[in-house]
Every structure is written in structure tokens, then in C-alpha cells.
CSV table of C-alpha atoms and ligand atoms in Angstrom, one decimal:
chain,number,residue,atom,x,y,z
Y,525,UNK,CA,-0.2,-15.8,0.5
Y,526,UNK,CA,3.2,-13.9,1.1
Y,527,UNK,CA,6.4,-15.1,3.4
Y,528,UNK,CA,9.1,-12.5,3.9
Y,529,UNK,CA,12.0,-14.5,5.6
Y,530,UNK,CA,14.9,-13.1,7.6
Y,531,UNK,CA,14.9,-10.3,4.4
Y,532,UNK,CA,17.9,-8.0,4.8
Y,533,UNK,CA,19.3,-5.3,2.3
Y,534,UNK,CA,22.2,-3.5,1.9
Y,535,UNK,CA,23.2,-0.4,-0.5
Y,536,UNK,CA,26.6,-1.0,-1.7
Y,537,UNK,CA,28.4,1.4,-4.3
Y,538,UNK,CA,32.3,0.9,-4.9
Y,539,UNK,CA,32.8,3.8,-2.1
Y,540,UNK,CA,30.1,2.9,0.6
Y,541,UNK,CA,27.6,0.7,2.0
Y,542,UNK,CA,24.1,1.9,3.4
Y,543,UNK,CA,22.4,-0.9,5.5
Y,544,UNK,CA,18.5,-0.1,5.0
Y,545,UNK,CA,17.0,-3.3,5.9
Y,546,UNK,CA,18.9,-5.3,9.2
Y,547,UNK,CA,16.0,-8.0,9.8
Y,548,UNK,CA,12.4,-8.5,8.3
Y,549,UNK,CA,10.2,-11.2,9.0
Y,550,UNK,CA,6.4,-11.7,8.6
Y,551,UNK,CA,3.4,-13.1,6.9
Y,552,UNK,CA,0.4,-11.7,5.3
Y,553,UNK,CA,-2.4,-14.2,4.9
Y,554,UNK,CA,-5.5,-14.4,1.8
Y,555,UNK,CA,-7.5,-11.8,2.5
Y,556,UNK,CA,-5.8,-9.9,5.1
Y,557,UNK,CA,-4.9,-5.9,5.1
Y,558,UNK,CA,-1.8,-5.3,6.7
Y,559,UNK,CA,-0.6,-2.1,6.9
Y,560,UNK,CA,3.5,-1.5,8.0
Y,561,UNK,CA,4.2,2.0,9.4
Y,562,UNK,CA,7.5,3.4,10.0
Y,563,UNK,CA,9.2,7.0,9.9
Y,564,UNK,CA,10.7,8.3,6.6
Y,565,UNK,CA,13.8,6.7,5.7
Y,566,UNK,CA,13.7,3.7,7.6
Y,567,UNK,CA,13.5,1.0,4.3
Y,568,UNK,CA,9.6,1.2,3.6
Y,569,UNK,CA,10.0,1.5,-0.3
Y,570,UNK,CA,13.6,-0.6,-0.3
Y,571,UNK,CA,11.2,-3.4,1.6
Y,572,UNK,CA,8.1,-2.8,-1.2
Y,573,UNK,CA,11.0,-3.3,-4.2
Y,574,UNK,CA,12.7,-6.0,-2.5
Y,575,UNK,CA,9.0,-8.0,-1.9
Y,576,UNK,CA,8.2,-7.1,-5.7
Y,577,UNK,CA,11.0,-8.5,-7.2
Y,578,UNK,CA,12.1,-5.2,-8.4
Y,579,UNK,CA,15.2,-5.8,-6.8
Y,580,UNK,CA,16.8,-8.6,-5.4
Y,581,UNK,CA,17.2,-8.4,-1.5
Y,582,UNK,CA,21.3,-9.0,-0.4
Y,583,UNK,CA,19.8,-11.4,2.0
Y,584,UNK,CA,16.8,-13.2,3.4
Y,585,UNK,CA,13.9,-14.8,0.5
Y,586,UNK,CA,10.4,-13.7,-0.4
Y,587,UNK,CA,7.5,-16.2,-1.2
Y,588,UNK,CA,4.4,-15.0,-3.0
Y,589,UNK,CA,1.7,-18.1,-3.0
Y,590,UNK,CA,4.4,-20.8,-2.3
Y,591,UNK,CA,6.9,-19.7,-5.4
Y,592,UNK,CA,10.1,-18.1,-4.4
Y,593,UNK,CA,10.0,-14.0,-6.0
Y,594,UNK,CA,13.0,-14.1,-8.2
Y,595,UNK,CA,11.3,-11.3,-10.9
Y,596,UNK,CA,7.8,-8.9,-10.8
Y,597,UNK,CA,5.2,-11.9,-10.4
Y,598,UNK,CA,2.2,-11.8,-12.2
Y,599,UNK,CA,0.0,-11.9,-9.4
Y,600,UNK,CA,1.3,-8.4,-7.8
Y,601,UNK,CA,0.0,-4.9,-8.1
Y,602,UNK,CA,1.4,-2.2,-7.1
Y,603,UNK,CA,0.1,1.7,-6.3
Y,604,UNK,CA,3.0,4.0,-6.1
Y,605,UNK,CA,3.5,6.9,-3.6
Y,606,UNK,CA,4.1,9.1,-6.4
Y,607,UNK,CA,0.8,9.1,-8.9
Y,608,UNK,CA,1.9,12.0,-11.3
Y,609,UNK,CA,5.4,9.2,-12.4
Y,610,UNK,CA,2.9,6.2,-12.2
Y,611,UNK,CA,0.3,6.7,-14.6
Y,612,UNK,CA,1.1,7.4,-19.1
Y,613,UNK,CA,0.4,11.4,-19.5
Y,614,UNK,CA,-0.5,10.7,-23.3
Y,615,UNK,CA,-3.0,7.7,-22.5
Y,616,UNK,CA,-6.5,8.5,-21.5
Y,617,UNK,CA,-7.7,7.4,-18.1
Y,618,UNK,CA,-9.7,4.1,-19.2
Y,619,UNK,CA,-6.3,3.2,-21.7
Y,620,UNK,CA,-4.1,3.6,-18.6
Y,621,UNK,CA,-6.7,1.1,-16.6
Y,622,UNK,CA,-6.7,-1.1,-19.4
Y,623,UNK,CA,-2.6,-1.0,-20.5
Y,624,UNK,CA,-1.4,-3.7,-18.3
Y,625,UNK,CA,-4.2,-6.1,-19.0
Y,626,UNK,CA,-2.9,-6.0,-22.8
Y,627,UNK,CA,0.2,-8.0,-21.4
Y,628,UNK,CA,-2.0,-11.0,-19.8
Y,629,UNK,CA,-3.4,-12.2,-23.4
Y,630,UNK,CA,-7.3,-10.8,-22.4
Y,631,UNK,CA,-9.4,-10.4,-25.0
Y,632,UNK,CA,-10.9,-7.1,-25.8
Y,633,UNK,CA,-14.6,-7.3,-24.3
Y,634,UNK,CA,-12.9,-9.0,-21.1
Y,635,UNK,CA,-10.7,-5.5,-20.5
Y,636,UNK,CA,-13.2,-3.7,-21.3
Y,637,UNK,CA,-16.0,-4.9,-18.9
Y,638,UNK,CA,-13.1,-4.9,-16.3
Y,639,UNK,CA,-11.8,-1.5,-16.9
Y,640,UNK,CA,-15.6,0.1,-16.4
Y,641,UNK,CA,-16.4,-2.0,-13.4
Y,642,UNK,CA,-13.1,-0.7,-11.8
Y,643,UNK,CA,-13.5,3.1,-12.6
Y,644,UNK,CA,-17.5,2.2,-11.6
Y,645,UNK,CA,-15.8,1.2,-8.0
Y,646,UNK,CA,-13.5,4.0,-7.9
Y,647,UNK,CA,-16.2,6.9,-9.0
Y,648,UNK,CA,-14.6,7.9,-11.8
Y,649,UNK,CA,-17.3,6.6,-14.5
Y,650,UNK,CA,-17.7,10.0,-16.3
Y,651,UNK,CA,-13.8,10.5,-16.4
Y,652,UNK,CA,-12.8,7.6,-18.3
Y,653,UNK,CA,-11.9,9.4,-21.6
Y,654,UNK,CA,-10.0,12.3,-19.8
Y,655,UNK,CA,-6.2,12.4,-19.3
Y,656,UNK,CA,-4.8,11.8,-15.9
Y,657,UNK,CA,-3.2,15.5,-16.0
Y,658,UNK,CA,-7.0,16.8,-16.4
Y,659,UNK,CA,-7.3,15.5,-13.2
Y,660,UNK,CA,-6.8,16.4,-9.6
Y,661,UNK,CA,-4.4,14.6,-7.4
Y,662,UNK,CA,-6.7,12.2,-5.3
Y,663,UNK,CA,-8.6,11.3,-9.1
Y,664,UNK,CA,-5.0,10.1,-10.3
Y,665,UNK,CA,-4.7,8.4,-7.3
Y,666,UNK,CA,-7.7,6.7,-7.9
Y,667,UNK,CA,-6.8,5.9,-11.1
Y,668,UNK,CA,-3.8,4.0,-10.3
Y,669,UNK,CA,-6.5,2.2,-7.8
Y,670,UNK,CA,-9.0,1.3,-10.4
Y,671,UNK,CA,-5.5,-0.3,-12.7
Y,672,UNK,CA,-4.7,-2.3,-10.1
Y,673,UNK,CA,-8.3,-3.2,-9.7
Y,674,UNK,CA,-8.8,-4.5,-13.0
Y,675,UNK,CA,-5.5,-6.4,-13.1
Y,676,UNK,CA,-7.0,-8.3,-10.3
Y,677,UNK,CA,-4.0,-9.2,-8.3
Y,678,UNK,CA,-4.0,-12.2,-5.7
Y,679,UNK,CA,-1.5,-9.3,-3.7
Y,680,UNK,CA,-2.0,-5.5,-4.2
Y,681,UNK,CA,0.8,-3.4,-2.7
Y,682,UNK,CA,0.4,0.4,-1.4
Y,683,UNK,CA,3.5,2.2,-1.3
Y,684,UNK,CA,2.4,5.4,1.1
Y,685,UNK,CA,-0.3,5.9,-1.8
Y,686,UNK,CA,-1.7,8.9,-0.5
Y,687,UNK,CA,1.3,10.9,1.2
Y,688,UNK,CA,0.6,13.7,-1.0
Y,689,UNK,CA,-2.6,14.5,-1.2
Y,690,UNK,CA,-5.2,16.6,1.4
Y,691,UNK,CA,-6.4,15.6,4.2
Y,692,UNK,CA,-9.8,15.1,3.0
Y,693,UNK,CA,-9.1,13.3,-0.2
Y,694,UNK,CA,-6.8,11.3,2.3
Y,695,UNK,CA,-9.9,9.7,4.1
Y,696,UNK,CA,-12.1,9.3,0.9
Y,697,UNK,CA,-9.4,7.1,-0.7
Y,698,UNK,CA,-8.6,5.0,2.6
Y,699,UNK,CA,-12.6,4.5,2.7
Y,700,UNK,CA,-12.1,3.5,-1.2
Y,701,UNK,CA,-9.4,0.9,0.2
Y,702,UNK,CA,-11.5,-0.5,2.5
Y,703,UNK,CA,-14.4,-0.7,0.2
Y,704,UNK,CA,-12.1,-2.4,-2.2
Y,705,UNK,CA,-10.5,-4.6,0.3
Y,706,UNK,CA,-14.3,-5.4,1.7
Y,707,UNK,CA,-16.1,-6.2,-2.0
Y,708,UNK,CA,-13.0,-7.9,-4.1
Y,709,UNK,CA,-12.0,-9.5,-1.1
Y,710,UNK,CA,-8.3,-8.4,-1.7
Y,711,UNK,CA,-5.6,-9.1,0.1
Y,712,UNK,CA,-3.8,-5.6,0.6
Y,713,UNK,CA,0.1,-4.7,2.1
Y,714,UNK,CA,-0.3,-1.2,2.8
Y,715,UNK,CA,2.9,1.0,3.7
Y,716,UNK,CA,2.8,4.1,5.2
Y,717,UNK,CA,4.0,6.7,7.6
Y,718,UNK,CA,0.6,7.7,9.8
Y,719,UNK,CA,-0.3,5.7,12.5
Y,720,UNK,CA,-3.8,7.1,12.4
Y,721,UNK,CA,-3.8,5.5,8.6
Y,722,UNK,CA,-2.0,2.4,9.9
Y,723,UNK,CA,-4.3,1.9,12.4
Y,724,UNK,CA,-7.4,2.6,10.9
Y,725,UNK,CA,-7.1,0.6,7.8
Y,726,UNK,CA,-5.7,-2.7,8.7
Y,727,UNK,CA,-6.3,-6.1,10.6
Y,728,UNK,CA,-3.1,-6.0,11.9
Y,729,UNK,CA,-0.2,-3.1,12.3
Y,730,UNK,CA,3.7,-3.7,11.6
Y,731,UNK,CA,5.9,-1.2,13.5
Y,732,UNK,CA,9.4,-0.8,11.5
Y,733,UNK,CA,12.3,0.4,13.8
Y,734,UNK,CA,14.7,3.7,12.7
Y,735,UNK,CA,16.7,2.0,10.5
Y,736,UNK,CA,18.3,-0.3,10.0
Y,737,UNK,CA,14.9,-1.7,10.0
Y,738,UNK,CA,13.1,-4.5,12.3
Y,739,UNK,CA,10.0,-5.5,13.3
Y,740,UNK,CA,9.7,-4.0,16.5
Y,741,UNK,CA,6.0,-4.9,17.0
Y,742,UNK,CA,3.2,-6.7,15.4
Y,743,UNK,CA,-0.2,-5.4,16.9
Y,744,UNK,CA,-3.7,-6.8,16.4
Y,745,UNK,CA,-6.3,-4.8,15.3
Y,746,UNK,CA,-9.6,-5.7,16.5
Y,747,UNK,CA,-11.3,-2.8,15.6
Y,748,UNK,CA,-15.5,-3.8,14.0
Y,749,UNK,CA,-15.9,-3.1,10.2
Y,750,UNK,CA,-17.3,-1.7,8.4
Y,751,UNK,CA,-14.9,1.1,9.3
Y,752,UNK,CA,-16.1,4.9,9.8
Y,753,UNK,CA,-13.1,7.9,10.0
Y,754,UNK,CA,-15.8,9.4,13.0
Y,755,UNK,CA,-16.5,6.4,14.9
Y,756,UNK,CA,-13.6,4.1,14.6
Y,757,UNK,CA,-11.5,7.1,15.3
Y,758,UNK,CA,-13.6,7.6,18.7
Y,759,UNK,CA,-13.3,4.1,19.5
Y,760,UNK,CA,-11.3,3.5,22.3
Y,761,UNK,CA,-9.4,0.5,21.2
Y,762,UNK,CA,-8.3,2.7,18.7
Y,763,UNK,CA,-6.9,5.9,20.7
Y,764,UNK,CA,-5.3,2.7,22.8
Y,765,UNK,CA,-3.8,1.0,19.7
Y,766,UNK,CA,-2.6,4.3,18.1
Y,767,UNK,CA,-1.2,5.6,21.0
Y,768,UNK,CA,1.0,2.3,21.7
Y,769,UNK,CA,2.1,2.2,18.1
Y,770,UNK,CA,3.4,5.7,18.6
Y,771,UNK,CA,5.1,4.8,21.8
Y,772,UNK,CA,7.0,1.7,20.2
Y,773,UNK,CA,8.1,4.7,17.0
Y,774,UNK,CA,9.0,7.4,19.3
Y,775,UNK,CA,10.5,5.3,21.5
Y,776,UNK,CA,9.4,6.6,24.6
Y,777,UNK,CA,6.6,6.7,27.0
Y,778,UNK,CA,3.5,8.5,26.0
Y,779,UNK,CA,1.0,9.0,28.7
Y,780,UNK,CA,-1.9,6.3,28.5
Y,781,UNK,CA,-4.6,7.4,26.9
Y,782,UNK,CA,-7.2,9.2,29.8
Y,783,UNK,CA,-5.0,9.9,32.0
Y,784,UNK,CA,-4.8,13.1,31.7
I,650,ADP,P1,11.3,4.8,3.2
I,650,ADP,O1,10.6,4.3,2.1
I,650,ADP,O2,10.9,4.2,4.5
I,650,ADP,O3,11.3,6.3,3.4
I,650,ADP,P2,13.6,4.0,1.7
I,650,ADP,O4,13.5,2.5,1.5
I,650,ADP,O5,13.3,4.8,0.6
I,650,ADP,O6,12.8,4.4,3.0
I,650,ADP,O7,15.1,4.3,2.1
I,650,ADP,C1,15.8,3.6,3.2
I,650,ADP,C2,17.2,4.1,3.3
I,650,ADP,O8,17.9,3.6,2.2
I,650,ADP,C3,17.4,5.6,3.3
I,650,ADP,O9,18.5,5.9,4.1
I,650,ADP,C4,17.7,5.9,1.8
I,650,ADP,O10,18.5,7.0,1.7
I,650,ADP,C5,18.5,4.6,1.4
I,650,ADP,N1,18.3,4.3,0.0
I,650,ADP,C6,17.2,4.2,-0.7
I,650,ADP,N2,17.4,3.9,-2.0
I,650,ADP,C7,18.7,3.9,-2.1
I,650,ADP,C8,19.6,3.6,-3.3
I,650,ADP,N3,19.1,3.3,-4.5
I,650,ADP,N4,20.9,3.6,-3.0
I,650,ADP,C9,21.4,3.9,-1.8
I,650,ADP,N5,20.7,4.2,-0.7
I,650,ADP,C10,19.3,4.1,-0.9
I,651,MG,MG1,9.3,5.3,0.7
């Protein structure tokens, strides 16, 4: 499905030059949810724009089903960090579901069906003719999630979607996720910065190095689904596979897990 080779990127301005991205390889297969965690500032988002075709890479090559990324391909979705800069103030919530299937020649009935079986999935039924600045922060959120829904992308990518809002809402939308991932059969690149999130949501964890990012480990997550944030989180395979994604982040040894 995707193929990030040897990607590298550098900032350059006419004064200085800010390497973000030293060396990133790795593949995410048809169906898959892998999640990449690494600290703040270490080339998460530079990475997302670079695999989006937002912006070209200064070295390395991205293939999204066998076609080189050059420009935004039509297959891709994205959900941004921020939700408040990523959704139209002035369109109500089922127009803001429907905008970008406008673009893809659709016919009417076609978005329509779409938009209400993606607002069905993401609970927000009785909110479709509200504006997203009616809403709370998580219900944007899931907004964005029920547009990218609808689009139906073959690749849907999660830049640290749900940094800012509460803990609670946190869990309800990374259960959404994995509903979503589970019923659509999606395949899903999700980015973040917890490595309880990391770990919890995907088949198999990235680790990004400070940066100039690398790979510094690729860790398999075996964990049963249908996932629960009570009992996966008590699973020991988790505590073991969260605790030696921290180690590889911190860089240093964190006692194993039971023994103290
Ligand atoms: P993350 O998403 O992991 O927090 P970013 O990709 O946003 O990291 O940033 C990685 C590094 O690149 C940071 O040091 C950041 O300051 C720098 N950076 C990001 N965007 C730009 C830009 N447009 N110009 C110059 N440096 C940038
Ligand atoms: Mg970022």
C-alpha cells in the first residue's frame, strides 16, 4: 500500500539549514494500523507532509499503491492535529463531510448516503446541521473523522489527531479509530506522541529517534482485538511492549516491568 524509501528532509532558508528527517524507511501494508511515536519536534508532521505530497521530501521517494507521490493523491486522507484550522466555520457539519466529495465528480444521492453513514459511525447523527464551532472539541474531531470516512481513502493519515483534547474524549475517539479501522477495513498511519496511544491502537509500533529522525525500532504488536482501554491496558504484553517503547525513547533503561 505505502513505501517510504531512504526519505530524508532538510529545512533550508538563504541563512540556515535545519535537518528534520536523517533516514526513514518502512512499509505499511492493506489493511494495517501503524501507528509512529516519537517526542515533539523530532519530524512527525515534516514526515506526514512529506508522505502526502504536500511537500516534496530533499531526498528519499514515497509510493502510495505502486505510483511514485509527486502531488496530494487521490487516495489519501488526512485528520489534522489541529481540528479548530481543519474543518470550514461557515459550513455546517454534514456540508464540511460532504465538501471534498464535490471534487471527485459524485453525484448528489451518492454524498449524501455517504455523508449520513459516516456521521451514523461517528455518533454524530443529530449534529449534522450544526456548525463545527457549536461543538465541543472531541465532536470536531469526530467530524474531521466522519470527512475522511466518507471520502473513503485506500490510506487515511492521523497526524496526533487527538493531542488536544481530554483524556476521556481521548479514549472514546481511539475506540472510534479502531471501530473504523475494524468495520471499513481501513488501512490507517497514525502519528502520535503517547506510547500508551501508540501501543494500544496499532498492529505494529514505529519508534522515531530525537531528531534528526530514524527508525530506531519497529515493534510487533500482538495484542487480541477487539481492543478494550481496561483490559488491553492490563495485558501484560502490553505493560511489556509499552515499557520497551519508552526505553528505546528515553534512551535508557527502565526497570522491566514486575520487578519491582
Ligand atoms: P513533530 O511533528 O514531530 O513535532 P515537526 O515535523 O513539526 O515535528 O518538526 C521537526 C523539526 O523541523 C522541528 O525542529 C521544527 O522546528 C522544524 N520545522 C518544522 N517545520 C519547519 C519549517 N517549515 N521550516 C523550518 N523548520 C521547520
Ligand atoms: Mg507534529
Amino acid at each position: 500500500m505505502l513505501t517510504v524509501d531512504s526519505l530524508q528532509h532538510t529545512y533550508r532558508s538563504r541563512t540556515s539549514s535545519h535537518e528534520a528527517i536523517a533516514d526513514i524507511s518502512f512499509s505499511v501494508t492493506k489493511g494495517e494500523l501503524v501507528s509512529i511515536v516519537g517526542p515533539s519536534g523530532s519530524g512527525k508532521t515534516t514526515m506526514l507532509h512529506c508522505i502526502s505530497g504536500l511537500m516534496p521530501p530533499t531526498g528519499g521517494t514515497v509510493e502510495l499503491l505502486g505510483e511514485p507521490v509527486t502531488s496530494v493523491p487521490e487516495g489519501l486522507a488526512m485528520v489534522f492535529q489541529n481540528y479548530t484550522e481543519s474543518l470550514f466555520p461557515w459550513l455546517t457539519v454534514e456540508s464540511n463531510v460532504v465538501f471534498p466529495l464535490r471534487y471527485r465528480g459524485i453525484d448528489r444521492a451518492e454524498r449524501d448516503g455517504r455523508a449520513r453513514d459516516a456521521l451514523e459511525a461517528v455518533g454524530l447523527t443529530s449534529a449534522a446541521q450544526k456548525y463545527p464551532w457549536q461543538l465541543s472539541g472531541g465532536m470536531q474531531q469526530r467530524v474531521a473523522i466522519a470527512r475522511a470516512l466518507a471520502y473513503r481513502p485506500s490510506l487515511l493519515l492521523m497526524d496526533e489527531p487527538f493531542a488536544s483534547v481530554d483524556a476521556q474524549t481521548r479514549e472514546d475517539l481511539e475506540d472510534l479509530v479502531l471501530r473504523v479501522h475494524e468495520t471499513y477495513g481501513m488501512t490507517i498511519l497514525f502519528i502520535t506522541h503517547d506510547i500508551d496511544e501508540s501501543v494500544y491502537l496499532a498492529d505494529r509500533v514505529l519508534v522515531l529517534s530525537s531528531p534528526p529522525s530514524r527508525i530506531l525500532e519497529e515493534i510487533a504488536v500482538p495484542l487480541p482485538r477487539p481492543r478494550d482501554q481496561i483490559v488491553t491496558k492490563g495485558h501484560d504484553d502490553f505493560v511489556r511492549i509499552r515499557t520497551e517503547v519508552a526505553r528505546h525513547i528515553r534512551h535508557r533503561d527502565v526497570p522491566v516491568a514486575g520487578a519491582w
